[in-house]
Amino acid sequence: MQGKVQIKVRGFHLDIFQHVNNARYLEFLEEGRWAFFDEFNIGDDLLKQGIIWAIVNINIDFKAEASFGDVLEIDTQFTKLGNRSITMKQRIVNIANDKLVVEADVTYVCFSKEHNGAIPLPDDYRKKIAQAIG
């Protein structure tokens, strides 16, 4: 399963050089993950149980610049399933020229507020994620 969301680059996304500021890419990636989780229907039920996905690692590889007016597509997919963690691959592509702008790997742990620590993924979500990975 792969989720996609588009973001148009606005003036407030830019740095002094008129390129998207590196910190804004974190926000773009986060928007992509939230949209993916909405589509995958994985967020609300866990929150009611006091379980959240806590990011423990993000690796970002900046490939090309993006500028004002560019429309960027954020592709998100699961790539790895651990006992207490999941890893996602995200790619940001400029849709005007199909150029890869950013590539990122994001690792989450399943975190229980009640236990104040990482816990194994609930079985129903583990199965759903494993099926999405293929």
GROMACS .gro file of N, CA and C in nm:
model
  402
    1MET      N    1   0.084  -0.118   0.000
    1MET     CA    2   0.000   0.000   0.000
    1MET      C    3   0.088   0.124   0.000
    2GLN      N    4   0.048   0.220  -0.076
    2GLN     CA    5   0.124   0.345  -0.088
    2GLN      C    6   0.027   0.461  -0.082
    3GLY      N    7   0.059   0.560   0.000
    3GLY     CA    8  -0.023   0.679   0.010
    3GLY      C    9   0.042   0.796  -0.061
    4LYS      N   10  -0.039   0.885  -0.116
    4LYS     CA   11   0.013   1.002  -0.187
    4LYS      C   12  -0.064   1.125  -0.145
    5VAL      N   13   0.010   1.235  -0.130
    5VAL     CA   14  -0.051   1.364  -0.101
    5VAL      C   15   0.031   1.470  -0.173
    6GLN      N   16  -0.036   1.577  -0.215
    6GLN     CA   17   0.035   1.684  -0.285
    6GLN      C   18   0.036   1.811  -0.202
    7ILE      N   19   0.146   1.885  -0.212
    7ILE     CA   20   0.161   2.013  -0.145
    7ILE      C   21   0.217   2.113  -0.245
    8LYS      N   22   0.155   2.230  -0.250
    8LYS     CA   23   0.207   2.337  -0.335
    8LYS      C   24   0.301   2.423  -0.251
    9VAL      N   25   0.420   2.451  -0.303
    9VAL     CA   26   0.519   2.531  -0.231
    9VAL      C   27   0.471   2.676  -0.226
   10ARG      N   28   0.464   2.728  -0.106
   10ARG     CA   29   0.419   2.865  -0.082
   10ARG      C   30   0.539   2.951  -0.038
   11GLY      N   31   0.521   3.081  -0.036
   11GLY     CA   32   0.628   3.172   0.001
   11GLY      C   33   0.684   3.148   0.140
   12PHE      N   34   0.599   3.110   0.233
   12PHE     CA   35   0.647   3.088   0.370
   12PHE      C   36   0.728   2.959   0.386
   13HIS      N   37   0.732   2.875   0.283
   13HIS     CA   38   0.814   2.754   0.285
   13HIS      C   39   0.960   2.782   0.248
   14LEU      N   40   0.987   2.902   0.195
   14LEU     CA   41   1.117   2.932   0.135
   14LEU      C   42   1.218   2.990   0.233
   15ASP      N   43   1.346   2.966   0.203
   15ASP     CA   44   1.454   3.025   0.280
   15ASP      C   45   1.506   3.150   0.209
   16ILE      N   46   1.614   3.205   0.255
   16ILE     CA   47   1.671   3.327   0.199
   16ILE      C   48   1.714   3.310   0.053
   17PHE      N   49   1.741   3.185   0.013
   17PHE     CA   50   1.784   3.157  -0.125
   17PHE      C   51   1.666   3.125  -0.217
   18GLN      N   52   1.544   3.140  -0.164
   18GLN     CA   53   1.421   3.115  -0.239
   18GLN      C   54   1.400   2.968  -0.275
   19HIS      N   55   1.457   2.879  -0.194
   19HIS     CA   56   1.435   2.735  -0.206
   19HIS      C   57   1.358   2.691  -0.082
   20VAL      N   58   1.294   2.576  -0.089
   20VAL     CA   59   1.225   2.523   0.028
   20VAL      C   60   1.329   2.500   0.138
   21ASN      N   61   1.300   2.555   0.255
   21ASN     CA   62   1.388   2.540   0.371
   21ASN      C   63   1.390   2.393   0.415
   22ASN      N   64   1.507   2.346   0.455
   22ASN     CA   65   1.520   2.204   0.489
   22ASN      C   66   1.424   2.161   0.600
   23ALA      N   67   1.396   2.249   0.695
   23ALA     CA   68   1.304   2.213   0.804
   23ALA      C   69   1.162   2.193   0.753
   24ARG      N   70   1.125   2.262   0.647
   24ARG     CA   71   0.991   2.248   0.591
   24ARG      C   72   0.968   2.108   0.534
   25TYR      N   73   1.076   2.044   0.487
   25TYR     CA   74   1.060   1.908   0.434
   25TYR      C   75   1.013   1.813   0.543
   26LEU      N   76   1.057   1.836   0.667
   26LEU     CA   77   1.007   1.754   0.777
   26LEU      C   78   0.855   1.767   0.790
   27GLU      N   79   0.806   1.890   0.774
   27GLU     CA   80   0.662   1.912   0.780
   27GLU      C   81   0.591   1.847   0.662
   28PHE      N   82   0.649   1.857   0.543
   28PHE     CA   83   0.589   1.793   0.426
   28PHE      C   84   0.581   1.642   0.446
   29LEU      N   85   0.690   1.584   0.497
   29LEU     CA   86   0.692   1.440   0.521
   29LEU      C   87   0.588   1.401   0.626
   30GLU      N   88   0.576   1.484   0.729
   30GLU     CA   89   0.477   1.455   0.832
   30GLU      C   90   0.336   1.460   0.775
   31GLU      N   91   0.307   1.558   0.692
   31GLU     CA   92   0.175   1.565   0.627
   31GLU      C   93   0.150   1.438   0.546
   32GLY      N   94   0.252   1.391   0.476
   32GLY     CA   95   0.240   1.267   0.399
   32GLY      C   96   0.208   1.148   0.487
   33ARG      N   97   0.274   1.140   0.604
   33ARG     CA   98   0.248   1.027   0.695
   33ARG      C   99   0.107   1.034   0.754
   34TRP      N  100   0.064   1.154   0.795
   34TRP     CA  101  -0.071   1.169   0.851
   34TRP      C  102  -0.176   1.130   0.747
   35ALA      N  103  -0.158   1.175   0.624
   35ALA     CA  104  -0.252   1.138   0.518
   35ALA      C  105  -0.251   0.987   0.495
   36PHE      N  106  -0.132   0.928   0.499
   36PHE     CA  107  -0.120   0.783   0.482
   36PHE      C  108  -0.193   0.710   0.595
   37PHE      N  109  -0.170   0.753   0.719
   37PHE     CA  110  -0.236   0.688   0.832
   37PHE      C  111  -0.388   0.705   0.824
   38ASP      N  112  -0.435   0.821   0.778
   38ASP     CA  113  -0.579   0.839   0.759
   38ASP      C  114  -0.633   0.739   0.658
   39GLU      N  115  -0.563   0.727   0.546
   39GLU     CA  116  -0.605   0.635   0.441
   39GLU      C  117  -0.597   0.490   0.487
   40PHE      N  118  -0.496   0.461   0.565
   40PHE     CA  119  -0.474   0.325   0.615
   40PHE      C  120  -0.564   0.295   0.735
   41ASN      N  121  -0.627   0.401   0.791
   41ASN     CA  122  -0.717   0.388   0.905
   41ASN      C  123  -0.646   0.325   1.025
   42ILE      N  124  -0.537   0.390   1.067
   42ILE     CA  125  -0.456   0.331   1.172
   42ILE      C  126  -0.437   0.420   1.295
   43GLY      N  127  -0.493   0.539   1.297
   43GLY     CA  128  -0.461   0.632   1.404
   43GLY      C  129  -0.559   0.642   1.519
   44ASP      N  130  -0.685   0.670   1.490
   44ASP     CA  131  -0.782   0.704   1.595
   44ASP      C  132  -0.801   0.594   1.697
   45ASP      N  133  -0.815   0.471   1.653
   45ASP     CA  134  -0.841   0.360   1.744
   45ASP      C  135  -0.725   0.341   1.842
   46LEU      N  136  -0.602   0.354   1.791
   46LEU     CA  137  -0.487   0.339   1.880
   46LEU      C  138  -0.482   0.450   1.984
   47LEU      N  139  -0.513   0.573   1.943
   47LEU     CA  140  -0.512   0.685   2.038
   47LEU      C  141  -0.611   0.661   2.151
   48LYS      N  142  -0.727   0.606   2.120
   48LYS     CA  143  -0.827   0.575   2.222
   48LYS      C  144  -0.775   0.472   2.321
   49GLN      N  145  -0.682   0.386   2.276
   49GLN     CA  146  -0.623   0.284   2.363
   49GLN      C  147  -0.499   0.335   2.437
   50GLY      N  148  -0.465   0.463   2.414
   50GLY     CA  149  -0.346   0.519   2.478
   50GLY      C  150  -0.217   0.477   2.412
   51ILE      N  151  -0.225   0.441   2.284
   51ILE     CA  152  -0.108   0.396   2.208
   51ILE      C  153  -0.080   0.498   2.098
   52ILE      N  154   0.045   0.534   2.084
   52ILE     CA  155   0.085   0.627   1.979
   52ILE      C  156   0.203   0.569   1.903
   53TRP      N  157   0.228   0.626   1.785
   53TRP     CA  158   0.349   0.595   1.709
   53TRP      C  159   0.448   0.706   1.740
   54ALA      N  160   0.557   0.673   1.805
   54ALA     CA  161   0.660   0.772   1.837
   54ALA      C  162   0.777   0.755   1.740
   55ILE      N  163   0.814   0.864   1.674
   55ILE     CA  164   0.928   0.859   1.582
   55ILE      C  165   1.056   0.848   1.662
   56VAL      N  166   1.139   0.750   1.624
   56VAL     CA  167   1.268   0.733   1.691
   56VAL      C  168   1.386   0.760   1.598
   57ASN      N  169   1.360   0.766   1.467
   57ASN     CA  170   1.469   0.792   1.373
   57ASN      C  171   1.413   0.842   1.241
   58ILE      N  172   1.477   0.948   1.188
   58ILE     CA  173   1.445   0.997   1.054
   58ILE      C  174   1.577   1.021   0.982
   59ASN      N  175   1.590   0.962   0.865
   59ASN     CA  176   1.705   0.986   0.778
   59ASN      C  177   1.654   1.048   0.650
   60ILE      N  178   1.704   1.167   0.619
   60ILE     CA  179   1.659   1.240   0.501
   60ILE      C  180   1.776   1.261   0.406
   61ASP      N  181   1.753   1.230   0.281
   61ASP     CA  182   1.851   1.251   0.176
   61ASP      C  183   1.794   1.356   0.080
   62PHE      N  184   1.854   1.475   0.081
   62PHE     CA  185   1.809   1.583  -0.005
   62PHE      C  186   1.870   1.565  -0.144
   63LYS      N  187   1.786   1.556  -0.245
   63LYS     CA  188   1.832   1.525  -0.380
   63LYS      C  189   1.830   1.644  -0.474
   64ALA      N  190   1.728   1.731  -0.462
   64ALA     CA  191   1.713   1.845  -0.553
   64ALA      C  192   1.635   1.954  -0.479
   65GLU      N  193   1.642   2.073  -0.532
   65GLU     CA  194   1.572   2.184  -0.469
   65GLU      C  195   1.428   2.193  -0.519
   66ALA      N  196   1.346   2.255  -0.439
   66ALA     CA  197   1.210   2.289  -0.481
   66ALA      C  198   1.191   2.438  -0.455
   67SER      N  199   1.110   2.502  -0.537
   67SER     CA  200   1.094   2.647  -0.533
   67SER      C  201   0.947   2.686  -0.531
   68PHE      N  202   0.925   2.816  -0.516
   68PHE     CA  203   0.791   2.872  -0.512
   68PHE      C  204   0.706   2.823  -0.628
   69GLY      N  205   0.585   2.778  -0.595
   69GLY     CA  206   0.489   2.736  -0.697
   69GLY      C  207   0.499   2.590  -0.737
   70ASP      N  208   0.611   2.523  -0.704
   70ASP     CA  209   0.623   2.381  -0.737
   70ASP      C  210   0.515   2.302  -0.664
   71VAL      N  211   0.464   2.199  -0.730
   71VAL     CA  212   0.372   2.107  -0.665
   71VAL      C  213   0.450   1.979  -0.640
   72LEU      N  214   0.455   1.943  -0.512
   72LEU     CA  215   0.532   1.827  -0.469
   72LEU      C  216   0.437   1.715  -0.427
   73GLU      N  217   0.471   1.594  -0.467
   73GLU     CA  218   0.392   1.478  -0.428
   73GLU      C  219   0.473   1.397  -0.328
   74ILE      N  220   0.411   1.369  -0.214
   74ILE     CA  221   0.477   1.290  -0.110
   74ILE      C  222   0.419   1.149  -0.116
   75ASP      N  223   0.504   1.053  -0.146
   75ASP     CA  224   0.467   0.911  -0.150
   75ASP      C  225   0.515   0.846  -0.021
   76THR      N  226   0.428   0.770   0.042
   76THR     CA  227   0.458   0.707   0.170
   76THR      C  228   0.418   0.560   0.164
   77GLN      N  229   0.506   0.474   0.217
   77GLN     CA  230   0.472   0.332   0.224
   77GLN      C  231   0.547   0.267   0.339
   78PHE      N  232   0.490   0.159   0.391
   78PHE     CA  233   0.560   0.079   0.491
   78PHE      C  234   0.669  -0.001   0.420
   79THR      N  235   0.784  -0.017   0.487
   79THR     CA  236   0.890  -0.098   0.428
   79THR      C  237   0.942  -0.207   0.521
   80LYS      N  238   0.924  -0.190   0.652
   80LYS     CA  239   0.979  -0.288   0.746
   80LYS      C  240   0.891  -0.294   0.869
   81LEU      N  241   0.872  -0.415   0.918
   81LEU     CA  242   0.790  -0.438   1.037
   81LEU      C  243   0.873  -0.512   1.141
   82GLY      N  244   0.888  -0.452   1.257
   82GLY     CA  245   0.957  -0.516   1.368
   82GLY      C  246   0.855  -0.556   1.474
   83ASN      N  247   0.903  -0.605   1.587
   83ASN     CA  248   0.814  -0.644   1.696
   83ASN      C  249   0.744  -0.522   1.755
   84ARG      N  250   0.819  -0.414   1.774
   84ARG     CA  251   0.765  -0.292   1.834
   84ARG      C  252   0.776  -0.171   1.740
   85SER      N  253   0.823  -0.193   1.620
   85SER     CA  254   0.851  -0.079   1.533
   85SER      C  255   0.803  -0.104   1.390
   86ILE      N  256   0.791   0.008   1.319
   86ILE     CA  257   0.765   0.005   1.175
   86ILE      C  258   0.858   0.107   1.111
   87THR      N  259   0.897   0.080   0.988
   87THR     CA  260   0.976   0.176   0.911
   87THR      C  261   0.899   0.208   0.784
   88MET      N  262   0.902   0.336   0.750
   88MET     CA  263   0.835   0.383   0.630
   88MET      C  264   0.937   0.447   0.538
   89LYS      N  265   0.916   0.435   0.409
   89LYS     CA  266   0.994   0.504   0.306
   89LYS      C  267   0.905   0.614   0.253
   90GLN      N  268   0.964   0.735   0.244
   90GLN     CA  269   0.892   0.847   0.186
   90GLN      C  270   0.977   0.910   0.078
   91ARG      N  271   0.909   0.952  -0.027
   91ARG     CA  272   0.975   1.020  -0.139
   91ARG      C  273   0.893   1.144  -0.171
   92ILE      N  274   0.963   1.255  -0.193
   92ILE     CA  275   0.898   1.377  -0.239
   92ILE      C  276   0.945   1.401  -0.381
   93VAL      N  277   0.849   1.411  -0.473
   93VAL     CA  278   0.879   1.427  -0.615
   93VAL      C  279   0.813   1.554  -0.665
   94ASN      N  280   0.886   1.631  -0.745
   94ASN     CA  281   0.830   1.749  -0.811
   94ASN      C  282   0.750   1.697  -0.930
   95ILE      N  283   0.619   1.717  -0.927
   95ILE     CA  284   0.536   1.655  -1.032
   95ILE      C  285   0.552   1.722  -1.168
   96ALA      N  286   0.604   1.845  -1.172
   96ALA     CA  287   0.621   1.913  -1.302
   96ALA      C  288   0.729   1.847  -1.387
   97ASN      N  289   0.834   1.798  -1.321
   97ASN     CA  290   0.945   1.738  -1.397
   97ASN      C  291   0.978   1.596  -1.352
   98ASP      N  292   0.899   1.540  -1.260
   98ASP     CA  293   0.917   1.405  -1.209
   98ASP      C  294   1.054   1.386  -1.142
   99LYS      N  295   1.110   1.494  -1.090
   99LYS     CA  296   1.241   1.490  -1.027
   99LYS      C  297   1.228   1.457  -0.879
  100LEU      N  298   1.310   1.362  -0.833
  100LEU     CA  299   1.314   1.326  -0.691
  100LEU      C  300   1.378   1.440  -0.613
  101VAL      N  301   1.306   1.494  -0.515
  101VAL     CA  302   1.353   1.607  -0.436
  101VAL      C  303   1.410   1.559  -0.303
  102VAL      N  304   1.338   1.469  -0.236
  102VAL     CA  305   1.378   1.418  -0.104
  102VAL      C  306   1.341   1.271  -0.094
  103GLU      N  307   1.427   1.197  -0.026
  103GLU     CA  308   1.399   1.058   0.008
  103GLU      C  309   1.424   1.043   0.157
  104ALA      N  310   1.334   0.976   0.229
  104ALA     CA  311   1.349   0.964   0.373
  104ALA      C  312   1.305   0.827   0.421
  105ASP      N  313   1.371   0.780   0.526
  105ASP     CA  314   1.330   0.660   0.599
  105ASP      C  315   1.293   0.705   0.739
  106VAL      N  316   1.175   0.664   0.785
  106VAL     CA  317   1.123   0.705   0.915
  106VAL      C  318   1.089   0.580   0.995
  107THR      N  319   1.143   0.571   1.116
  107THR     CA  320   1.116   0.456   1.203
  107THR      C  321   1.037   0.502   1.324
  108TYR      N  322   0.930   0.429   1.351
  108TYR     CA  323   0.842   0.453   1.465
  108TYR      C  324   0.850   0.335   1.560
  109VAL      N  325   0.823   0.361   1.687
  109VAL     CA  326   0.794   0.253   1.781
  109VAL      C  327   0.650   0.270   1.828
  110CYS      N  328   0.590   0.161   1.862
  110CYS     CA  329   0.457   0.160   1.919
  110CYS      C  330   0.475   0.190   2.068
  111PHE      N  331   0.420   0.302   2.114
  111PHE     CA  332   0.447   0.352   2.249
  111PHE      C  333   0.317   0.357   2.329
  112SER      N  334   0.321   0.302   2.450
  112SER     CA  335   0.206   0.303   2.539
  112SER      C  336   0.223   0.414   2.642
  113LYS      N  337   0.124   0.504   2.649
  113LYS     CA  338   0.128   0.609   2.750
  113LYS      C  339   0.114   0.547   2.890
  114GLU      N  340   0.034   0.442   2.901
  114GLU     CA  341   0.013   0.376   3.030
  114GLU      C  342   0.142   0.314   3.084
  115HIS      N  343   0.217   0.248   2.998
  115HIS     CA  344   0.341   0.181   3.039
  115HIS      C  345   0.463   0.272   3.028
  116ASN      N  346   0.443   0.389   2.968
  116ASN     CA  347   0.551   0.486   2.946
  116ASN      C  348   0.671   0.421   2.878
  117GLY      N  349   0.642   0.344   2.773
  117GLY     CA  350   0.749   0.279   2.699
  117GLY      C  351   0.696   0.208   2.576
  118ALA      N  352   0.790   0.153   2.501
  118ALA     CA  353   0.756   0.080   2.379
  118ALA      C  354   0.689  -0.052   2.414
  119ILE      N  355   0.592  -0.089   2.332
  119ILE     CA  356   0.520  -0.216   2.350
  119ILE      C  357   0.512  -0.285   2.214
  120PRO      N  358   0.488  -0.417   2.215
  120PRO     CA  359   0.466  -0.484   2.087
  120PRO      C  360   0.344  -0.428   2.015
  121LEU      N  361   0.351  -0.426   1.882
  121LEU     CA  362   0.237  -0.380   1.804
  121LEU      C  363   0.117  -0.471   1.829
  122PRO      N  364  -0.002  -0.415   1.844
  122PRO     CA  365  -0.121  -0.499   1.856
  122PRO      C  366  -0.132  -0.591   1.733
  123ASP      N  367  -0.174  -0.716   1.756
  123ASP     CA  368  -0.176  -0.818   1.650
  123ASP      C  369  -0.256  -0.775   1.527
  124ASP      N  370  -0.372  -0.710   1.546
  124ASP     CA  371  -0.452  -0.674   1.429
  124ASP      C  372  -0.379  -0.572   1.342
  125TYR      N  373  -0.305  -0.480   1.404
  125TYR     CA  374  -0.229  -0.383   1.326
  125TYR      C  375  -0.106  -0.447   1.264
  126ARG      N  376  -0.043  -0.538   1.337
  126ARG     CA  377   0.073  -0.610   1.283
  126ARG      C  378   0.034  -0.682   1.155
  127LYS      N  379  -0.081  -0.750   1.157
  127LYS     CA  380  -0.128  -0.824   1.038
  127LYS      C  381  -0.159  -0.728   0.923
  128LYS      N  382  -0.223  -0.618   0.955
  128LYS     CA  383  -0.261  -0.521   0.853
  128LYS      C  384  -0.137  -0.460   0.788
  129ILE      N  385  -0.037  -0.427   0.869
  129ILE     CA  386   0.087  -0.368   0.818
  129ILE      C  387   0.166  -0.471   0.737
  130ALA      N  388   0.174  -0.594   0.789
  130ALA     CA  389   0.245  -0.701   0.717
  130ALA      C  390   0.182  -0.724   0.581
  131GLN      N  391   0.051  -0.719   0.574
  131GLN     CA  392  -0.019  -0.737   0.446
  131GLN      C  393   0.013  -0.622   0.352
  132ALA      N  394   0.022  -0.500   0.405
  132ALA     CA  395   0.052  -0.382   0.322
  132ALA      C  396   0.194  -0.389   0.266
  133ILE      N  397   0.286  -0.444   0.346
  133ILE     CA  398   0.425  -0.457   0.301
  133ILE      C  399   0.434  -0.563   0.191
  134GLY      N  400   0.351  -0.667   0.205
  134GLY     CA  401   0.348  -0.770   0.102
  134GLY      C  402   0.431  -0.882   0.136
   0.00000   0.00000   0.00000
